[in-house]
Structures are given as C-alpha cells and as structure tokens.
Short mmCIF file of C-alpha atoms in Angstrom, two decimals:
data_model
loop_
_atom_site.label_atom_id
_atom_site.label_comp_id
_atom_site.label_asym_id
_atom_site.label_seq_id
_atom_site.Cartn_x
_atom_site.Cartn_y
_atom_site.Cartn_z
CA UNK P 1 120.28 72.08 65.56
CA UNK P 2 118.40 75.20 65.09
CA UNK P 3 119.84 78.18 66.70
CA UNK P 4 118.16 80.01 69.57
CA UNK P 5 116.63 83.41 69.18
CA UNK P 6 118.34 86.05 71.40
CA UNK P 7 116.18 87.88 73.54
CA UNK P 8 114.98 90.90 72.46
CA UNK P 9 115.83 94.11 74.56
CA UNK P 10 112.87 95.60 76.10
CA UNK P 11 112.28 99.10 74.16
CA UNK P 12 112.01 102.41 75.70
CA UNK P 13 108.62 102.61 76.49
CA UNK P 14 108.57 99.16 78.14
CA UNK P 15 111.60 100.32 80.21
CA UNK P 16 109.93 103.39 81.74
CA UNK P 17 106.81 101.75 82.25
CA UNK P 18 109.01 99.13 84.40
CA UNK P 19 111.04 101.77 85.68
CA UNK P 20 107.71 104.16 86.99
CA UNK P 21 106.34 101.01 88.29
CA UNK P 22 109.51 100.14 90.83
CA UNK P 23 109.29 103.49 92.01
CA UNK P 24 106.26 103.41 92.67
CA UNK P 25 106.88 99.71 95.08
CA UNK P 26 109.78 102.08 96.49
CA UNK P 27 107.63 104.91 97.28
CA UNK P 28 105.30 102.49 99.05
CA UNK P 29 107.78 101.75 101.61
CA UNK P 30 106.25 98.24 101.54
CA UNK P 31 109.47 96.47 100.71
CA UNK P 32 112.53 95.50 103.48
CA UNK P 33 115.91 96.89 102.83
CA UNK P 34 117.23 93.89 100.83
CA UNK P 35 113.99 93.91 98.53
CA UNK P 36 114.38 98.29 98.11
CA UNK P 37 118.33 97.79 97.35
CA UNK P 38 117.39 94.67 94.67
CA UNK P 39 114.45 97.26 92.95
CA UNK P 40 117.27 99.80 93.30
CA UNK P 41 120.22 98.23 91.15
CA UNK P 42 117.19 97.12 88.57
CA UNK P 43 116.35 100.80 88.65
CA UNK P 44 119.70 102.00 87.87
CA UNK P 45 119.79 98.89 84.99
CA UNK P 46 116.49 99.72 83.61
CA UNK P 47 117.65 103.76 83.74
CA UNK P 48 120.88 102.55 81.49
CA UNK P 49 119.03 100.99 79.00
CA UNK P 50 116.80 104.05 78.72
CA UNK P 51 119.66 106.28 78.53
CA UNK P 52 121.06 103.95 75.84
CA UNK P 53 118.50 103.79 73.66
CA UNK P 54 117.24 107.88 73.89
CA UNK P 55 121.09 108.29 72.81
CA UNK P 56 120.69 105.75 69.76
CA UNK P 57 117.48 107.86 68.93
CA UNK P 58 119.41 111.59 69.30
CA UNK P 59 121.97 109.63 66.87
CA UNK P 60 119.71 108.39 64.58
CA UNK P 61 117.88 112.11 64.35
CA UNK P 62 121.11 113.66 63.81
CA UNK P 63 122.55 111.17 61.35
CA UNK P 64 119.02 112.29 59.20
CA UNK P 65 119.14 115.49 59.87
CA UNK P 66 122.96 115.82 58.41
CA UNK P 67 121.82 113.65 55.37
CA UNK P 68 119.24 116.33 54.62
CA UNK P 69 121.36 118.76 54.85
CA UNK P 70 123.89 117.92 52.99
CA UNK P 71 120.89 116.87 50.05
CA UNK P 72 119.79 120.41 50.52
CA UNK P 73 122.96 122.40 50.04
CA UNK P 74 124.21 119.95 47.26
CA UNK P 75 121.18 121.32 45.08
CA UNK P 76 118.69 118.47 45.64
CA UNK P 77 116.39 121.30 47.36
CA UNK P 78 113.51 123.60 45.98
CA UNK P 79 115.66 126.35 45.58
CA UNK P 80 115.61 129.18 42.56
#
C-alpha cells in the first residue's frame, strides 16, 4: 500500500496572506463572537507558524554567514 504524502506546511508568504486576510473579516465586525474567537485562535496559529519559520530563516542566514566566515579567516578569501 503506497504511503500517503504528508501535507505540506503552508510557507510564509501563504501564512501572512491568510493571516492579513482574517484581520481584515475581524476588522469588519461582520462576524458574531464565536466566529471572531474561532478567526482569533487561527490567528494566533497562523502567527506561530510565521514566527517559526522567520526563526528557521534567521538560522539558516546565520548558519551561512558563520560558514563564510570561518572560509574567510581560514585563508579561503582574496586577501594579500
């Protein structure tokens, strides 16, 4: 039997753009309270997944940066 593909996770972009647009159905003051409090624990979900994923990004930059670095000061640079 063929295994199932997980889901993917939305990515960052995705996120906001779902994020911006629940605000926006907050703002409207359309919804009743039990429809605002559902949009507002997906807000706080969708705002965790963005912080998530802007930290794996800072930790990817960082991990980069540090390898260049370190190429850099062993000698690997343009240096005279």
């Amino acid at each position: 039997m063929p295994r199932k593909k997980a889901p993917e996770k939305p990515d960052f972009e995705q996120s906001m753009k779902a994020l911006e647009q629940l605000v926006e159905r907050l703002e409207n003051g359309d919804l009743t309270l039990e429809e605002s409090l559902q949009e507002f624990e997906r807000g706080m979900v969708l705002t965790r997944q963005c912080q998530t994923l802007l930290e794996e990004a800072e930790q990817r930059v960082r991990i980069l940066t540090e390898k260049n670095s370190l190429a850099n000061f062993n000698g690997s640079g343009n240096d005279e």
